[in-house]
PDB file of C-alpha atoms in Angstrom:
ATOM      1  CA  UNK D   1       0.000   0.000   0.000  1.00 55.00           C
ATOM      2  CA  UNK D   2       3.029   2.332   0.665  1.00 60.00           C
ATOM      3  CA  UNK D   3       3.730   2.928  -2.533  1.00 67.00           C
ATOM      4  CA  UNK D   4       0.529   2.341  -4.306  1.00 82.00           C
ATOM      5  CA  UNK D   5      -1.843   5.078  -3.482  1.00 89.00           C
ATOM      6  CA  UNK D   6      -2.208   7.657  -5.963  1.00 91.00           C
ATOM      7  CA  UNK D   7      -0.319  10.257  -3.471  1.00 90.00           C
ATOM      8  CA  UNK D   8       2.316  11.643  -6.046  1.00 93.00           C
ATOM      9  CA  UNK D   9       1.754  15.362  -7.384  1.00 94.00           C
ATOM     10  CA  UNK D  10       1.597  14.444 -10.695  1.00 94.00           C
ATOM     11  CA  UNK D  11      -0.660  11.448  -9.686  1.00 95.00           C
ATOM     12  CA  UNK D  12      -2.943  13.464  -8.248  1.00 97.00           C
ATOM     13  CA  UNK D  13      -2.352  16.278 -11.316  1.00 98.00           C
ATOM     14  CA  UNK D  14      -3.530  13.941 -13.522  1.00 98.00           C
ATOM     15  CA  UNK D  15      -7.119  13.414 -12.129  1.00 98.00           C
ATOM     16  CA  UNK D  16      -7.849  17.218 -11.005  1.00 98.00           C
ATOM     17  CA  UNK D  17      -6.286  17.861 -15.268  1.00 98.00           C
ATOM     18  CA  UNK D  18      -8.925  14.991 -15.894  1.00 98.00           C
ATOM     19  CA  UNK D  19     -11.974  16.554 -14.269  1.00 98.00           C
ATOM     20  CA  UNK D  20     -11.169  19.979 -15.494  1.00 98.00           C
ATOM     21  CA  UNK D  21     -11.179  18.218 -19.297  1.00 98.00           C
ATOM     22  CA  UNK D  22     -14.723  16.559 -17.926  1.00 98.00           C
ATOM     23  CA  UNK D  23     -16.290  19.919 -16.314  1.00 97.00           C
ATOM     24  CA  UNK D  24     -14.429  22.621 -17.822  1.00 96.00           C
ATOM     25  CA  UNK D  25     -14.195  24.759 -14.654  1.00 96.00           C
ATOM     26  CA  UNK D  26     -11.954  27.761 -14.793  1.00 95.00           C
ATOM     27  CA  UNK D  27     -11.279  27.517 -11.205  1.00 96.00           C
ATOM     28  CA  UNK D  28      -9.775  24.168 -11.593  1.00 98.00           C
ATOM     29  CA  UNK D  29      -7.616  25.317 -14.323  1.00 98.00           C
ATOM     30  CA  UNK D  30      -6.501  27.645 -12.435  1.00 97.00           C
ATOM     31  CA  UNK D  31      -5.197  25.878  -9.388  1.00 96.00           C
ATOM     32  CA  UNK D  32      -3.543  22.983 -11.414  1.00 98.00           C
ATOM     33  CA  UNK D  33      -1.857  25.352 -14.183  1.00 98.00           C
ATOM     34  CA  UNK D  34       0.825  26.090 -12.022  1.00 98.00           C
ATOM     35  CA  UNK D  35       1.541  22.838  -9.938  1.00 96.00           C
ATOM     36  CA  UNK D  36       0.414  20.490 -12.806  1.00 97.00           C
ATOM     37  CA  UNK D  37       2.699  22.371 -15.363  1.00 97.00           C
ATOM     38  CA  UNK D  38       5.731  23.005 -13.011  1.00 95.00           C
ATOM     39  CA  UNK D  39       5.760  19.236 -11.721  1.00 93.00           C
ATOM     40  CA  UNK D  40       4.774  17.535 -14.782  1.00 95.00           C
ATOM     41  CA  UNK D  41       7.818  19.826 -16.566  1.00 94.00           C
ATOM     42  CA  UNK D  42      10.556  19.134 -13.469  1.00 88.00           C
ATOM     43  CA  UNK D  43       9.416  15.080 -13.623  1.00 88.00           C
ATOM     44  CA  UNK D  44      10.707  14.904 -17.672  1.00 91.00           C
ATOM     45  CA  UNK D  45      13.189  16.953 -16.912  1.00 87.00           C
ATOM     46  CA  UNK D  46      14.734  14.784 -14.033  1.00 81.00           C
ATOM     47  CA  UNK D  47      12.620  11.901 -14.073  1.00 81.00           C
ATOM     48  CA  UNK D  48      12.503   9.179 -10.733  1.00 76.00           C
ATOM     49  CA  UNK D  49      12.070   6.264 -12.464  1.00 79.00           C
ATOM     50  CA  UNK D  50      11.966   2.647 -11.057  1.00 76.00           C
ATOM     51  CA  UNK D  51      11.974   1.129 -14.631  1.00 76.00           C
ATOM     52  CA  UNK D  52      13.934   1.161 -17.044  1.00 82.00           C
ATOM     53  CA  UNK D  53      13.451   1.357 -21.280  1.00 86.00           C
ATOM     54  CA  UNK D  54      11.382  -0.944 -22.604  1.00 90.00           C
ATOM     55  CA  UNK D  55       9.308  -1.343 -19.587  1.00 89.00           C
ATOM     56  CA  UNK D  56       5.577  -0.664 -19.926  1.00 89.00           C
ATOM     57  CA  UNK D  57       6.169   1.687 -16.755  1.00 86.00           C
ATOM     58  CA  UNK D  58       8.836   3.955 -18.430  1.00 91.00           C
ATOM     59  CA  UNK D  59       6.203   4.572 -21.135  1.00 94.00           C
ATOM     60  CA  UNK D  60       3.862   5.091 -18.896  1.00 92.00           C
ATOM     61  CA  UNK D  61       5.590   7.565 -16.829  1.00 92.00           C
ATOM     62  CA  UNK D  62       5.978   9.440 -19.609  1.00 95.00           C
ATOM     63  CA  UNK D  63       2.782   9.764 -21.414  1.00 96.00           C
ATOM     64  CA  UNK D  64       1.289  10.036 -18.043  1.00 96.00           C
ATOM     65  CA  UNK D  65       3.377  13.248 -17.337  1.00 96.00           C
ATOM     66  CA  UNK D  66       2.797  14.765 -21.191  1.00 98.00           C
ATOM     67  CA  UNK D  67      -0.645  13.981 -20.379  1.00 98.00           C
ATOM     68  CA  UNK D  68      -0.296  16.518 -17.679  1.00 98.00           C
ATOM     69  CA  UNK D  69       0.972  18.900 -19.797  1.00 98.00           C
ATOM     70  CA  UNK D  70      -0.982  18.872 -23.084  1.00 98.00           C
ATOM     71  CA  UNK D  71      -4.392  18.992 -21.150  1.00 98.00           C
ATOM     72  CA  UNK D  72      -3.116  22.441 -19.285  1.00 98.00           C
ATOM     73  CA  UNK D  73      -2.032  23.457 -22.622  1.00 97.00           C
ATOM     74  CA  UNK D  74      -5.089  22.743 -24.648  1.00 98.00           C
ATOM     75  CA  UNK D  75      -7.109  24.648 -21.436  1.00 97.00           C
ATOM     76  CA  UNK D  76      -4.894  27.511 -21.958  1.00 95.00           C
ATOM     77  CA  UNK D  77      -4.328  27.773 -25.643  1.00 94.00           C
ATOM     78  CA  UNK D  78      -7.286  26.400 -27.372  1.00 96.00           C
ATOM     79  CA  UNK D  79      -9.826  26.677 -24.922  1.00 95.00           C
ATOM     80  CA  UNK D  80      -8.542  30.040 -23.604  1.00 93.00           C
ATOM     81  CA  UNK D  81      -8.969  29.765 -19.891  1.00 95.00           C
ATOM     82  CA  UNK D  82      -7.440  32.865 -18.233  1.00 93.00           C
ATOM     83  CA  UNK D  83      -4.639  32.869 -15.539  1.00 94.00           C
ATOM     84  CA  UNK D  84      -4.299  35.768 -13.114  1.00 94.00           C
ATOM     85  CA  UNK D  85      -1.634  36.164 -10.111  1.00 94.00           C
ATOM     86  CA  UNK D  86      -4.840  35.596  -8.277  1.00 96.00           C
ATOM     87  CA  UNK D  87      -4.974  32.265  -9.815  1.00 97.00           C
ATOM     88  CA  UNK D  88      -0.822  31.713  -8.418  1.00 97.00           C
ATOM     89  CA  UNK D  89      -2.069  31.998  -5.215  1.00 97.00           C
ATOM     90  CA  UNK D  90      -5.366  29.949  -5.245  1.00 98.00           C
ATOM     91  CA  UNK D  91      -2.830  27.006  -6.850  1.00 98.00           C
ATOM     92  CA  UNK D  92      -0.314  27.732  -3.989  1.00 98.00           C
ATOM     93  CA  UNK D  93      -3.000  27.380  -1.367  1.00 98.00           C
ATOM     94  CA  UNK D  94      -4.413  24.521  -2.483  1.00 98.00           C
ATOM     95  CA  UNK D  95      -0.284  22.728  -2.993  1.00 98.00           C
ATOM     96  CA  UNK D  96      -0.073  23.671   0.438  1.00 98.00           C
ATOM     97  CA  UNK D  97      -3.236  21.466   1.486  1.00 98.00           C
ATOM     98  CA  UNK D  98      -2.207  18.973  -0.647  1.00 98.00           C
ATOM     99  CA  UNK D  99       1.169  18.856   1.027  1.00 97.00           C
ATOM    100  CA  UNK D 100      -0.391  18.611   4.046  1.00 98.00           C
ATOM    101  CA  UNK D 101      -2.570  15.643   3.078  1.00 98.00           C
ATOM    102  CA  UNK D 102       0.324  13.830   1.676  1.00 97.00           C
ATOM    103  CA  UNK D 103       2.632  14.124   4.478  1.00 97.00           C
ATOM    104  CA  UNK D 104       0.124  12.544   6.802  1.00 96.00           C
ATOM    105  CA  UNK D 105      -0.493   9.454   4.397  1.00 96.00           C
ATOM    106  CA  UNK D 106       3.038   9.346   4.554  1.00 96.00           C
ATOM    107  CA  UNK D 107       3.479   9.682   8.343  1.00 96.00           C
ATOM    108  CA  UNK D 108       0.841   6.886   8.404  1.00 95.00           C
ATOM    109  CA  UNK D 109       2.166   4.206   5.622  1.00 94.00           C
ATOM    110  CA  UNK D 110       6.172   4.701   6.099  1.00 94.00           C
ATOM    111  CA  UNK D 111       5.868   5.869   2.242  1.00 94.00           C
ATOM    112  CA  UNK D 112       7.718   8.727   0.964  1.00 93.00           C
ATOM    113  CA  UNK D 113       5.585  10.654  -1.575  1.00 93.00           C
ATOM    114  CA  UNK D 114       6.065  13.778  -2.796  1.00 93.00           C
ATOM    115  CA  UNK D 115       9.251  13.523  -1.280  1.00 92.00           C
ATOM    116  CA  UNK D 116       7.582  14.835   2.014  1.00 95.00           C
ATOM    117  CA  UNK D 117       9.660  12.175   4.354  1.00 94.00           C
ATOM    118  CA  UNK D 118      13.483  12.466   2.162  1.00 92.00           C
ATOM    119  CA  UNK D 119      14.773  12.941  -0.651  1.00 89.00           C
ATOM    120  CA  UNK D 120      14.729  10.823  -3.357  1.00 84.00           C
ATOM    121  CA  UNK D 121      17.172   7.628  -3.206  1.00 80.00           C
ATOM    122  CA  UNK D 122      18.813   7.893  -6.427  1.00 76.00           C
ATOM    123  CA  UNK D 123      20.818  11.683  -7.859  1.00 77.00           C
ATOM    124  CA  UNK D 124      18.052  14.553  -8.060  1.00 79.00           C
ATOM    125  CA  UNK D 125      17.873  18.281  -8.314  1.00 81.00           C
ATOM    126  CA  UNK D 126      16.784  17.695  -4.207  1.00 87.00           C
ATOM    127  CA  UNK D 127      20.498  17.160  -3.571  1.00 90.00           C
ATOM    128  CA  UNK D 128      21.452  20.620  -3.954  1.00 93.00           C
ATOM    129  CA  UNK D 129      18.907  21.811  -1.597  1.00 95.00           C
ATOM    130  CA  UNK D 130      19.520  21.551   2.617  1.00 94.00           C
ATOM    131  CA  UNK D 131      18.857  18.302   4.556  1.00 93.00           C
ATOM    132  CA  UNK D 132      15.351  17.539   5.965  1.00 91.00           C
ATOM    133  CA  UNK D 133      13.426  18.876   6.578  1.00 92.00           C
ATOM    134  CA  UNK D 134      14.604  22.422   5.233  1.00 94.00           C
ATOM    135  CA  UNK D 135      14.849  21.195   1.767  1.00 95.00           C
ATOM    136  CA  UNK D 136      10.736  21.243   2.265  1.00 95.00           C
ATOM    137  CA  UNK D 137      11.171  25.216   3.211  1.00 95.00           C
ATOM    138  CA  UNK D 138      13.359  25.686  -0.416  1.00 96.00           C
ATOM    139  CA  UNK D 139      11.296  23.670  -1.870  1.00 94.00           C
ATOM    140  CA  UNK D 140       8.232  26.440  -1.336  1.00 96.00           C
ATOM    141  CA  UNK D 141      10.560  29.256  -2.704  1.00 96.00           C
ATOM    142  CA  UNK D 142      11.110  27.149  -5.923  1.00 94.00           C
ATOM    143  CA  UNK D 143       7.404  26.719  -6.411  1.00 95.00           C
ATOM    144  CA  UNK D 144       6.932  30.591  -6.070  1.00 96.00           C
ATOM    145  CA  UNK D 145       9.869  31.405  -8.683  1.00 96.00           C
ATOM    146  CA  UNK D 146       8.171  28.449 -11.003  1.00 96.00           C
ATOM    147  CA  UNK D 147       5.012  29.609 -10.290  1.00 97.00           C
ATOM    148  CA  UNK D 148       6.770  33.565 -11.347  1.00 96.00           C
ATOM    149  CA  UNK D 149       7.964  32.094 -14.637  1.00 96.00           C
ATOM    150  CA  UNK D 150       4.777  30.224 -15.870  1.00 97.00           C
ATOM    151  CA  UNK D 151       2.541  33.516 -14.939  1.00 96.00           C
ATOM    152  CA  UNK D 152       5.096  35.510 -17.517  1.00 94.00           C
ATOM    153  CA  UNK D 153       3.201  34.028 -20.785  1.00 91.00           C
ATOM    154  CA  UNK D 154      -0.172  35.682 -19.368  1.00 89.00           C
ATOM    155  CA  UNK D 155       1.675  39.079 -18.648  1.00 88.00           C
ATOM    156  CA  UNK D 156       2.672  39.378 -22.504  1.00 87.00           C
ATOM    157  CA  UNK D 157      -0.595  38.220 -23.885  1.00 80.00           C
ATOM    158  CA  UNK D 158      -3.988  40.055 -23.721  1.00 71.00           C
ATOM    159  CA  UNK D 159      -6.549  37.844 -22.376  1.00 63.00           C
ATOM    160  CA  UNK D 160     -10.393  37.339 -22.618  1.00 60.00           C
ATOM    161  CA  UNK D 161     -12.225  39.622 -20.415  1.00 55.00           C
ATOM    162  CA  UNK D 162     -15.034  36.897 -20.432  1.00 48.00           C
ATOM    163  CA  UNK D 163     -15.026  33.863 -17.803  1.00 55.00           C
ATOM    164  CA  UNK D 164     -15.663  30.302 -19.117  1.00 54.00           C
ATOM    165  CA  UNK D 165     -18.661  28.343 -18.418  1.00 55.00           C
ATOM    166  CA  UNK D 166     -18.135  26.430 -14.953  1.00 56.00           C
ATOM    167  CA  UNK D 167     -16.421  29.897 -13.541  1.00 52.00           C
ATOM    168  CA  UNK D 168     -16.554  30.370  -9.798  1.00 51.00           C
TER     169      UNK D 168
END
């Protein structure tokens, strides 16, 4: 059970990116656009994988991940779902609870996810940050400064002044 709950930010991503495709709420958009898009990015970037090439699971982790990414994508560039720093914070809020959540399943199963309990086992970006658990504190100013840089394509372009159907 440790590590088979569906406890992983991208994990959990990948539902909240599925019910926004479902319901089309622009509230929902707006909280995973920045935690769905920064992890899902940071994950191909330095992936944790426990399988290796040609493994259905190294597919998997993959497509799962893109999956992440072209459904905030298609909300933001087809659909045209606005993102406001109002939106940055509403995502940050809701990490935080998530956080939260996670680290108690993990208090409660021995299980590591997120990477709420250590750092990863294996080389990751994680080993330039402090030891536990003050890499958790960094770990919040990273989110902010990803959170900075994916709120830039919004600044340059105008955006609807209407809301989306399913708007809070």
């Amino acid at each position: 059970m440790r590590f088979h709950l569906p406890a992983q930010l991208c994990t959990i991503s990948l539902f909240i990116c599925i019910y926004m495709l479902i319901t089309r709420q622009s509230f929902i958009f707006e909280i995973v656009y920045f935690f769905g898009l920064a992890g899902a990015l940071q994950a191909i970037i330095t992936p944790d994988l426990f399988y290796t090439f040609p493994h259905y699971r190294f597919f998997h982790f993959f497509i799962a991940h893109a999956a992440i990414i072209l459904a905030i994508l298609y909300m933001a560039w087809v659909e045209k779902y606005p993102i406001t720093w109002k939106s940055a914070l509403k995502s940050f809020a809701a990490l935080n609870v998530i956080a939260l959540l996670v680290f108690f399943i993990n208090v409660l199963t021995g299980a590591n996810y997120m990477f709420l309990a250590h750092k990863p086992v294996g080389p990751s970006i994680l080993d330039f940050l402090g030891p536990y658990p003050w890499y958790i504190f960094q770990l919040e100013f990273i989110a902010l400064f990803m959170y900075g840089l994916l709120y830039v394509p919004f600044l340059l372009v105008k955006q609807p002044s209407h809301q989306k159907q399913g708007a809070d």
